[in-house]
N, CA, C and O atoms as a MOPAC input file, in Angstrom:
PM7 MOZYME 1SCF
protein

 N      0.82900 1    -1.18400 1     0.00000 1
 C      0.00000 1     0.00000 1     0.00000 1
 C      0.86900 1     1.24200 1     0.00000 1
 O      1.98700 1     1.39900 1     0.49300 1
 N      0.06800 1     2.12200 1    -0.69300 1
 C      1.02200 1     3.00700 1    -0.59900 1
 C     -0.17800 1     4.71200 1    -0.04500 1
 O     -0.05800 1     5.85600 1    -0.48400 1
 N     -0.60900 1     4.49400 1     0.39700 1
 C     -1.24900 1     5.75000 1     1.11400 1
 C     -2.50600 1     5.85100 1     0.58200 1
 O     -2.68500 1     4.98600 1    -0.27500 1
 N     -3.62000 1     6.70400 1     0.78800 1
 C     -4.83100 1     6.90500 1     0.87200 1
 C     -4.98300 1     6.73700 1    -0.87000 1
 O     -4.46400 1     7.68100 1    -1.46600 1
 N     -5.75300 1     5.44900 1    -1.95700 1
 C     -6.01900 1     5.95800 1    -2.83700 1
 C     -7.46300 1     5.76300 1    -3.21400 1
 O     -8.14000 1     4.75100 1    -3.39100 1
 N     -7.81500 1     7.51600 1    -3.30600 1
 C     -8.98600 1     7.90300 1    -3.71900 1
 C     -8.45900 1     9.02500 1    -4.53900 1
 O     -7.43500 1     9.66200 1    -4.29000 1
 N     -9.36200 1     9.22100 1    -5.66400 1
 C     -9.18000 1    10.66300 1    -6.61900 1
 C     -9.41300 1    11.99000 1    -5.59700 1
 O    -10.31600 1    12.01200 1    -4.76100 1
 N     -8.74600 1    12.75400 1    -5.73900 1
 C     -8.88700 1    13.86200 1    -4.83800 1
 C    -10.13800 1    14.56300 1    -5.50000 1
 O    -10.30400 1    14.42700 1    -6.71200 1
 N    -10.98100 1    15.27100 1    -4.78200 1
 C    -12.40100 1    15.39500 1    -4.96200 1
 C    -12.37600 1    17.09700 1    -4.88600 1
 O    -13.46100 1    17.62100 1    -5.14100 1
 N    -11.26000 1    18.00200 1    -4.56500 1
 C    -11.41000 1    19.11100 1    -4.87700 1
 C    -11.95900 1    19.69100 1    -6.48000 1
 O    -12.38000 1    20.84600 1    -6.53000 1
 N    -11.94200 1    19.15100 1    -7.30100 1
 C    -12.00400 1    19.12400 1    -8.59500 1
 C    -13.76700 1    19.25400 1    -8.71300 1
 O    -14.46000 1    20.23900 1    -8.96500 1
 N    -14.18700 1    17.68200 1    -8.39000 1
 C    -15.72900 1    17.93600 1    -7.92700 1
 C    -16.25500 1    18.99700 1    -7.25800 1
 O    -17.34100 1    19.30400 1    -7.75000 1
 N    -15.79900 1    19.99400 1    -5.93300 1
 C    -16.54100 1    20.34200 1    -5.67900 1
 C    -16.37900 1    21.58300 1    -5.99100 1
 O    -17.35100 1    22.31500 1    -5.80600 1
 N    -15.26300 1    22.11500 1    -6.48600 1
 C    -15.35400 1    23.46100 1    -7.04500 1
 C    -16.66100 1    23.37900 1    -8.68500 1
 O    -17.16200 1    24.37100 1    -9.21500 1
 N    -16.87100 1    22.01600 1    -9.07800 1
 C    -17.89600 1    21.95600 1   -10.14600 1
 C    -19.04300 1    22.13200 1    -9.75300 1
 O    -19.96800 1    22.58900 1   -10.42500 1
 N    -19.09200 1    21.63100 1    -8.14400 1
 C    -20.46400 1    22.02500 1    -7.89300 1
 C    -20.96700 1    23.07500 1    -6.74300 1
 O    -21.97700 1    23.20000 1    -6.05100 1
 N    -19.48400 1    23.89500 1    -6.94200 1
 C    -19.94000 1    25.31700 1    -6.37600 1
 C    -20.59400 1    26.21300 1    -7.41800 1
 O    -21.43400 1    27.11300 1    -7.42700 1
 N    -19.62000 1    25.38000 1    -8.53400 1
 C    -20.20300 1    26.56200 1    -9.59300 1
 C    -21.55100 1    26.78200 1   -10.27100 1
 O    -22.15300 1    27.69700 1   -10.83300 1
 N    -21.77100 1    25.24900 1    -9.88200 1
 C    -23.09900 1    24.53700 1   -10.30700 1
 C    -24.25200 1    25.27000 1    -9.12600 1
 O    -25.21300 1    26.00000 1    -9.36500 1
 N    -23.80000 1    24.82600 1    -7.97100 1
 C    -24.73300 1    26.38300 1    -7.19900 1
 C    -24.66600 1    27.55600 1    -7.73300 1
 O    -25.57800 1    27.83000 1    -8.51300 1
 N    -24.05500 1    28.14900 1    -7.59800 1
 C    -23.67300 1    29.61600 1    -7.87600 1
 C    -24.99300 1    30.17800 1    -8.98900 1
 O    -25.82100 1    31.08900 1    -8.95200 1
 N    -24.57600 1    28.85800 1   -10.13900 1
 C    -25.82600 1    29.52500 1   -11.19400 1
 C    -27.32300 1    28.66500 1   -10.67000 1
 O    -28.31300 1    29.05400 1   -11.28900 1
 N    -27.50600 1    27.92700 1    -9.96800 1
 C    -28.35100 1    27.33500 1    -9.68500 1
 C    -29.46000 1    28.37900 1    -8.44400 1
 O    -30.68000 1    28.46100 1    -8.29700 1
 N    -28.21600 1    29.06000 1    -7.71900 1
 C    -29.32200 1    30.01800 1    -6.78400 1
 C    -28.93800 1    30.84100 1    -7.88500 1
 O    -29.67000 1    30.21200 1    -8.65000 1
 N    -28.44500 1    31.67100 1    -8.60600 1
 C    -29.18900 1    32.69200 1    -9.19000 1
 C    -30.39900 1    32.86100 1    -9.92100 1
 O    -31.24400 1    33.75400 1    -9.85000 1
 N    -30.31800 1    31.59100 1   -10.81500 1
 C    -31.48300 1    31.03900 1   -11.51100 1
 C    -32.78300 1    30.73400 1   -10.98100 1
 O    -33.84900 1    30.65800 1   -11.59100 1
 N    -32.52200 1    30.55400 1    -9.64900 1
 C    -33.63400 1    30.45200 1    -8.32100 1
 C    -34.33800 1    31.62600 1    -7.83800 1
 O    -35.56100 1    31.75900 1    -7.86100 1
 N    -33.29500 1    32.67200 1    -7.29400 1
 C    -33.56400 1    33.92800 1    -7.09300 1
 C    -34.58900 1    34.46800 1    -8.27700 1
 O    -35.71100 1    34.94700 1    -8.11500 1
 N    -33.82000 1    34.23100 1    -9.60400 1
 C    -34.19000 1    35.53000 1   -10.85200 1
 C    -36.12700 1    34.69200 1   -10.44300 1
 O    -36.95200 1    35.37100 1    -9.83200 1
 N    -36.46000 1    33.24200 1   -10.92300 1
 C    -37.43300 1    32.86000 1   -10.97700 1
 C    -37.88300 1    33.12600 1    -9.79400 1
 O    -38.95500 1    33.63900 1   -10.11600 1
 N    -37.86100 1    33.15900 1    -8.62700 1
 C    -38.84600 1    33.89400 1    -7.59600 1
 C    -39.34500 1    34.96100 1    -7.31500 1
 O    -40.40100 1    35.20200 1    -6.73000 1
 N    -38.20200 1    35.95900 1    -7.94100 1
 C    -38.56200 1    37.57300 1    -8.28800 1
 C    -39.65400 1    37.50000 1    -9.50600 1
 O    -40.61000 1    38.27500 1    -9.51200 1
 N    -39.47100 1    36.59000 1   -10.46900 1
 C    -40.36700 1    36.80300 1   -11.53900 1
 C    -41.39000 1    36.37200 1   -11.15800 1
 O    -42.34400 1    36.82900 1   -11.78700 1
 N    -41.73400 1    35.42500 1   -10.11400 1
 C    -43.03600 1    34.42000 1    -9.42300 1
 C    -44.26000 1    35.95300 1    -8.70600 1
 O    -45.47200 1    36.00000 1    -8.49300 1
 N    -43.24900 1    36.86200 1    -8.56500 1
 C    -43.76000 1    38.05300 1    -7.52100 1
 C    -43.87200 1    38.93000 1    -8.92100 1
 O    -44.48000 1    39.93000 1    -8.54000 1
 N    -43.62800 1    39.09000 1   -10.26100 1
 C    -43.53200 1    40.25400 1   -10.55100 1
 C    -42.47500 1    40.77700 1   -10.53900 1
 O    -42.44900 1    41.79000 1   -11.23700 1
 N    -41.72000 1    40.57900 1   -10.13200 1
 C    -40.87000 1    41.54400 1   -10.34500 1
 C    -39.39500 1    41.02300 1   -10.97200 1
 O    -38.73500 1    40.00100 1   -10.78500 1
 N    -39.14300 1    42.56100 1   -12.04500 1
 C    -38.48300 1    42.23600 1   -13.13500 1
 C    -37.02600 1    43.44100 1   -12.61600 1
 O    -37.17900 1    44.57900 1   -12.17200 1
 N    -35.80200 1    42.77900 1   -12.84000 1
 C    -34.76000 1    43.27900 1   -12.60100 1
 C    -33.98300 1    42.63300 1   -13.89300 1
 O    -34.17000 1    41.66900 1   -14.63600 1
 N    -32.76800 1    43.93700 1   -13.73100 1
 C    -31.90200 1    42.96600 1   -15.21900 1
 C    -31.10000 1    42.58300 1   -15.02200 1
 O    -30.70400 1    42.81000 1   -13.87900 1
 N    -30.08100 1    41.59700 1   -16.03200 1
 C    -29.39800 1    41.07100 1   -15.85000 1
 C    -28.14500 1    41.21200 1   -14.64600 1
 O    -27.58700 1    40.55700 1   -13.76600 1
 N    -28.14500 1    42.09300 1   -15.06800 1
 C    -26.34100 1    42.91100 1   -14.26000 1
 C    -27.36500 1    42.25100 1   -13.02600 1
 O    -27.25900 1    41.05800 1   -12.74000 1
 N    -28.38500 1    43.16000 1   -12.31000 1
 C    -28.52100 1    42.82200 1   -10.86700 1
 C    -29.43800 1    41.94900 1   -10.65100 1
 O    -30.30500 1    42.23600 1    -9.82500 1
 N    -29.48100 1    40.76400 1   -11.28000 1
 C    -29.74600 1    39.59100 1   -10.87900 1
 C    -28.21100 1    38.73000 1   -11.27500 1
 O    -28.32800 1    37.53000 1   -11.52500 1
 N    -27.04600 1    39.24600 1   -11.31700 1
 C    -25.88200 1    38.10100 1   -11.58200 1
 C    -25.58900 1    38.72500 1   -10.34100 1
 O    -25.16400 1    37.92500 1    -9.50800 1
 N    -25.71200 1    40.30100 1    -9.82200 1
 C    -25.26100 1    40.73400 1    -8.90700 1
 C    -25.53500 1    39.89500 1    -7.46900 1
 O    -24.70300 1    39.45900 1    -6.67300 1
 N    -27.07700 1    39.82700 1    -7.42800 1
 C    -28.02000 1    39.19300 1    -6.21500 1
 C    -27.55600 1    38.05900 1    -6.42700 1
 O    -27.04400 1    37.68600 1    -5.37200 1
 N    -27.39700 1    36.95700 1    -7.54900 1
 C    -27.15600 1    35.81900 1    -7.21200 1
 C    -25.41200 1    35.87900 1    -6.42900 1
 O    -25.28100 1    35.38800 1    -5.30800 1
 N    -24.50400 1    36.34800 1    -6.96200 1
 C    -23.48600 1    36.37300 1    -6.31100 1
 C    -23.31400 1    36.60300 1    -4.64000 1
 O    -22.76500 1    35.85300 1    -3.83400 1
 N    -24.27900 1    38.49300 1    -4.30300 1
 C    -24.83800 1    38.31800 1    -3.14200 1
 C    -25.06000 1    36.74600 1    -2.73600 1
 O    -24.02000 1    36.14300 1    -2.47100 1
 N    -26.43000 1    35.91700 1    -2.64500 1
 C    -26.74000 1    34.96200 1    -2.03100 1
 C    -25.61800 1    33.89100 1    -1.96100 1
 O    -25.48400 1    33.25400 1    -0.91600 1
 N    -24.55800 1    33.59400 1    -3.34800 1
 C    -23.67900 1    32.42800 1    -3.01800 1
 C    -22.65000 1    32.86800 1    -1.92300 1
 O    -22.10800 1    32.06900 1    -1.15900 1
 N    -22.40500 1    34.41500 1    -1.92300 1
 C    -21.38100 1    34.61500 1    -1.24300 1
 C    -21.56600 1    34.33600 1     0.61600 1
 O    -20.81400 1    33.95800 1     1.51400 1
 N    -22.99700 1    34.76600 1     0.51300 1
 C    -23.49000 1    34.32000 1     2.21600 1
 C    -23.15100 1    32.45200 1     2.16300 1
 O    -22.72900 1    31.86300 1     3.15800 1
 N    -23.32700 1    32.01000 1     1.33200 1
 C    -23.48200 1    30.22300 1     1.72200 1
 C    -22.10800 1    29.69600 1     1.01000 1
 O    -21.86900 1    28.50000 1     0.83900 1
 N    -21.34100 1    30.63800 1     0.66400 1
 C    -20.01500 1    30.13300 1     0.11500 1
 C    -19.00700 1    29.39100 1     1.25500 1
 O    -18.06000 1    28.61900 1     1.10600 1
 N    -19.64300 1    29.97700 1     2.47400 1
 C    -18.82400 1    29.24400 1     3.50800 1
 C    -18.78100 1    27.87200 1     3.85000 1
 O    -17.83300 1    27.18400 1     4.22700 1
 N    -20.50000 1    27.46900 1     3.56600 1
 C    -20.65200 1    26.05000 1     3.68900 1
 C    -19.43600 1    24.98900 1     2.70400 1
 O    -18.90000 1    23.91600 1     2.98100 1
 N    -19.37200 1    25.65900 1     1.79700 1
 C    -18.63000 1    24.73400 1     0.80900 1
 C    -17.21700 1    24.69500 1     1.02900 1
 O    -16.31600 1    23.90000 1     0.75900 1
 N    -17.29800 1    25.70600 1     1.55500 1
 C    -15.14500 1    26.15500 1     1.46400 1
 C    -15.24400 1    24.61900 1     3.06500 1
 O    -14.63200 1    23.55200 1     3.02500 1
 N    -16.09400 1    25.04100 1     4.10800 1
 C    -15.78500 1    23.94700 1     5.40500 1
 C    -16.02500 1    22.67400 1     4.72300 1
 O    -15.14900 1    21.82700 1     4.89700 1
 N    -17.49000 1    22.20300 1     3.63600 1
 C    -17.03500 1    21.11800 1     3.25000 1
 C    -15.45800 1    20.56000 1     2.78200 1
 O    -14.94900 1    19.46400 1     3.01400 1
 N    -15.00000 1    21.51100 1     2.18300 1
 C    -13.97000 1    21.07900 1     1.12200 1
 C    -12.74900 1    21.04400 1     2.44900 1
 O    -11.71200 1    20.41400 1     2.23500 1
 N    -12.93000 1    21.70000 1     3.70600 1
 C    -11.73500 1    21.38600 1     4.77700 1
 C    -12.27000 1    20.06400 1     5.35600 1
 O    -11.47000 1    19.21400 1     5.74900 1
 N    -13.05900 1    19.94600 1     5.39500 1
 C    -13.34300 1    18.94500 1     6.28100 1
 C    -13.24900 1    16.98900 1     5.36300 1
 O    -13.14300 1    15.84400 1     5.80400 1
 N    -13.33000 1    17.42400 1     4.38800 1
 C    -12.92500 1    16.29300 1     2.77800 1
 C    -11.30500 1    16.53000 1     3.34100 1
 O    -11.01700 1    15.54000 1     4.01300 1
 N    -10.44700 1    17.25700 1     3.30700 1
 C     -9.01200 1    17.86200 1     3.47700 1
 C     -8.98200 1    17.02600 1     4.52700 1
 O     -8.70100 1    15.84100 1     4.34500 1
 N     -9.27200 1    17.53000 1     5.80900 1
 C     -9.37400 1    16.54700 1     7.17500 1
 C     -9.21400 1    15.30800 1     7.12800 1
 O     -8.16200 1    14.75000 1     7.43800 1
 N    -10.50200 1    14.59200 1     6.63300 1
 C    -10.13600 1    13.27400 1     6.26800 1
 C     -9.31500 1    12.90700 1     5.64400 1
 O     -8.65900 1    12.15100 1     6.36100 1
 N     -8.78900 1    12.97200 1     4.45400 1
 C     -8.19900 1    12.54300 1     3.56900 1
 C     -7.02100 1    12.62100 1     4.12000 1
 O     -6.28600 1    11.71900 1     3.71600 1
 N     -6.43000 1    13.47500 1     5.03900 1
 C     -4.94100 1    13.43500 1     5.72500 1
 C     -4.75600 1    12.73200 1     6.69500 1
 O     -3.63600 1    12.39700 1     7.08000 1
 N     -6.63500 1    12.16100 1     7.63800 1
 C     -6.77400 1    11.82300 1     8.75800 1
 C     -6.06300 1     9.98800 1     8.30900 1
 O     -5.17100 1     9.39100 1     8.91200 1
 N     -7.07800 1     9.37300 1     6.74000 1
 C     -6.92000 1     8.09100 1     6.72100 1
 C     -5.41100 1     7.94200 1     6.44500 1
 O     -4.76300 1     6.99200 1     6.88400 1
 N     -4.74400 1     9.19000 1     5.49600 1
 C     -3.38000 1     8.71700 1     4.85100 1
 C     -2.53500 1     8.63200 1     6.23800 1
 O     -1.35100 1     8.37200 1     6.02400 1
 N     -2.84800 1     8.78200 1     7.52700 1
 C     -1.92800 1     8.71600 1     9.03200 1
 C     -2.34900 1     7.68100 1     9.31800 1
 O     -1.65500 1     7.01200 1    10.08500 1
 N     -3.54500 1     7.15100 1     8.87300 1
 C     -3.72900 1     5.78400 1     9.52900 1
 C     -3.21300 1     4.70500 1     8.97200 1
 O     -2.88000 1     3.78200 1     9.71500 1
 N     -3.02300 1     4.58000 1     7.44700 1
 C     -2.57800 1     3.91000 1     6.69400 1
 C     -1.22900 1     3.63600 1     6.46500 1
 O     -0.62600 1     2.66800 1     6.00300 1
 N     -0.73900 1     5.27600 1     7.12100 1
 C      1.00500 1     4.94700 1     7.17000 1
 C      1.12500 1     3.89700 1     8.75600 1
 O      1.93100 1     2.99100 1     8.96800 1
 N      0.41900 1     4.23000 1     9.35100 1
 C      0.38300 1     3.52600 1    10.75700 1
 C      0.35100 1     2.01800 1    10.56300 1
 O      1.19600 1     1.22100 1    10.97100 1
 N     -0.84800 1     1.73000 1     9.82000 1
 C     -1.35500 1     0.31800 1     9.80200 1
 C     -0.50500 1    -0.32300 1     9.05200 1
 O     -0.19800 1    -1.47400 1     9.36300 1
 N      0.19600 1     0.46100 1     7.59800 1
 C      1.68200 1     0.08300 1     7.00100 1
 C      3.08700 1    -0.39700 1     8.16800 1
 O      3.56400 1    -1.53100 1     8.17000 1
 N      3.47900 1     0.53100 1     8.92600 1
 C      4.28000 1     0.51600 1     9.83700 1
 C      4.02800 1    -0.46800 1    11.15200 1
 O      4.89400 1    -0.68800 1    11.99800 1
 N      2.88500 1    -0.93700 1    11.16800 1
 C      2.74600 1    -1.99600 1    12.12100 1
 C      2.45700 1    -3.37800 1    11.25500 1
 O      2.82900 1    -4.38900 1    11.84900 1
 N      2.07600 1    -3.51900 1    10.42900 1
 C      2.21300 1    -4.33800 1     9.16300 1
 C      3.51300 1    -5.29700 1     8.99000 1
 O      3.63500 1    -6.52100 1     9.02000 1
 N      4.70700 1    -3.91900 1     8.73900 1
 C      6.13400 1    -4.46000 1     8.96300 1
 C      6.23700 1    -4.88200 1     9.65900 1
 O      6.61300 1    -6.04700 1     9.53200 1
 N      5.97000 1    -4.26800 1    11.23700 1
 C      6.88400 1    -5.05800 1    12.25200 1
 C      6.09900 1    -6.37600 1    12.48700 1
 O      6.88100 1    -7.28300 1    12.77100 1
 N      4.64900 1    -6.81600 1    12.45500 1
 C      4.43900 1    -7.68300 1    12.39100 1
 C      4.96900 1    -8.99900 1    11.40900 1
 O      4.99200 1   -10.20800 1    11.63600 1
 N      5.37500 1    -8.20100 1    10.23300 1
 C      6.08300 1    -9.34800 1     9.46900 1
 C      7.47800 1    -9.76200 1    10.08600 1
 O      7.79200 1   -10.92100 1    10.35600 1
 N      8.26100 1    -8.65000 1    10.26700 1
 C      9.60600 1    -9.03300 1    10.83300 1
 C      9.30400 1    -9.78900 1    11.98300 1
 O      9.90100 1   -10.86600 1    12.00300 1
 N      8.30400 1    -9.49300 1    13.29600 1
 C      8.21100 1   -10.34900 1    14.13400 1
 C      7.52000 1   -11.80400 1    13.52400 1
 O      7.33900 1   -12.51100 1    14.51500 1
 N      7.20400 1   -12.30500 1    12.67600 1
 C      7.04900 1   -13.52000 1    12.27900 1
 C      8.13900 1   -14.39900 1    11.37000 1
 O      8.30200 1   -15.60200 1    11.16300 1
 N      8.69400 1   -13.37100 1    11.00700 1
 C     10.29500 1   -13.96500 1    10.62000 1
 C     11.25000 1   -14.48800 1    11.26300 1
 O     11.84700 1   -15.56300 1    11.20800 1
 N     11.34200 1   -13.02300 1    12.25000 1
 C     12.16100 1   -13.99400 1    13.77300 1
 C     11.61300 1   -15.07100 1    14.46500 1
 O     12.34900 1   -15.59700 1    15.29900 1
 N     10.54000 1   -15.50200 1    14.32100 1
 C      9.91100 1   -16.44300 1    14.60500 1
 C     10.47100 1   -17.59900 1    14.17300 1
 O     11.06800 1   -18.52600 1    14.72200 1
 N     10.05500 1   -17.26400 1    12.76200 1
 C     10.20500 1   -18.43500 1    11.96200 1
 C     11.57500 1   -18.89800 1    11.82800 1
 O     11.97000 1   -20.03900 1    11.58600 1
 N     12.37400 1   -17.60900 1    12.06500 1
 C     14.22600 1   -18.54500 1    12.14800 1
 C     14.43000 1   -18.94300 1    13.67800 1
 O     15.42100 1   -19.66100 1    13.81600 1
 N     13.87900 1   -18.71700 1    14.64300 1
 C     14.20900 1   -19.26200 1    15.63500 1
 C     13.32800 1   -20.39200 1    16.30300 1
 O     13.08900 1   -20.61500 1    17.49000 1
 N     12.92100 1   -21.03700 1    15.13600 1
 C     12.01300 1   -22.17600 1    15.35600 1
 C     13.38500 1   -22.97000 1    14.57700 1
 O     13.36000 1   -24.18400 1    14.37200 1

């Protein structure tokens, strides 16, 4: 083994920040239009930016907390590697002093 293998997933989720990003604006513009009310482009890219920027935090802690893990298993794996060995060497000495 050689350490934690999974595809690193930063890649994904910056796709699906972005994928929010236009997803609440597109949300916003259609609820303003649900009420009537008509704004243009510029300040509905504006408002949607507004709204991602309030919930942009959620994603940045997802993406630490993906970080977290991913450093948490590669310590366990060097661990479970490193006790791995000595378990082999202790069955070697075994086996020559039988």
């Amino acid at each position: 083994m050689s350490g934690f293998s999974y595809p690193h997933t930063c890649p994904l989720i910056d796709k699906q920040i972005g994928r929010a990003k236009g997803d609440l604006t597109t949300y916003a513009r259609d609820l303003l239009r649900s009420y009537n009310i008509e704004i243009s482009g510029q300040e509905m890219r504006l408002a949607g930016e507004e709204l991602f920027s309030a919930l942009s935090d959620i994603f940045e802690k997802t993406r630490k907390t993906n970080e977290d893990m991913r450093t948490e298993a590669h310590k366990q794996i060097v661990a479970l590697e490193a006790e791995n060995m000595e378990l082999r060497a202790l069955l070697y000495c075994q086996r020559m002093a039988s």
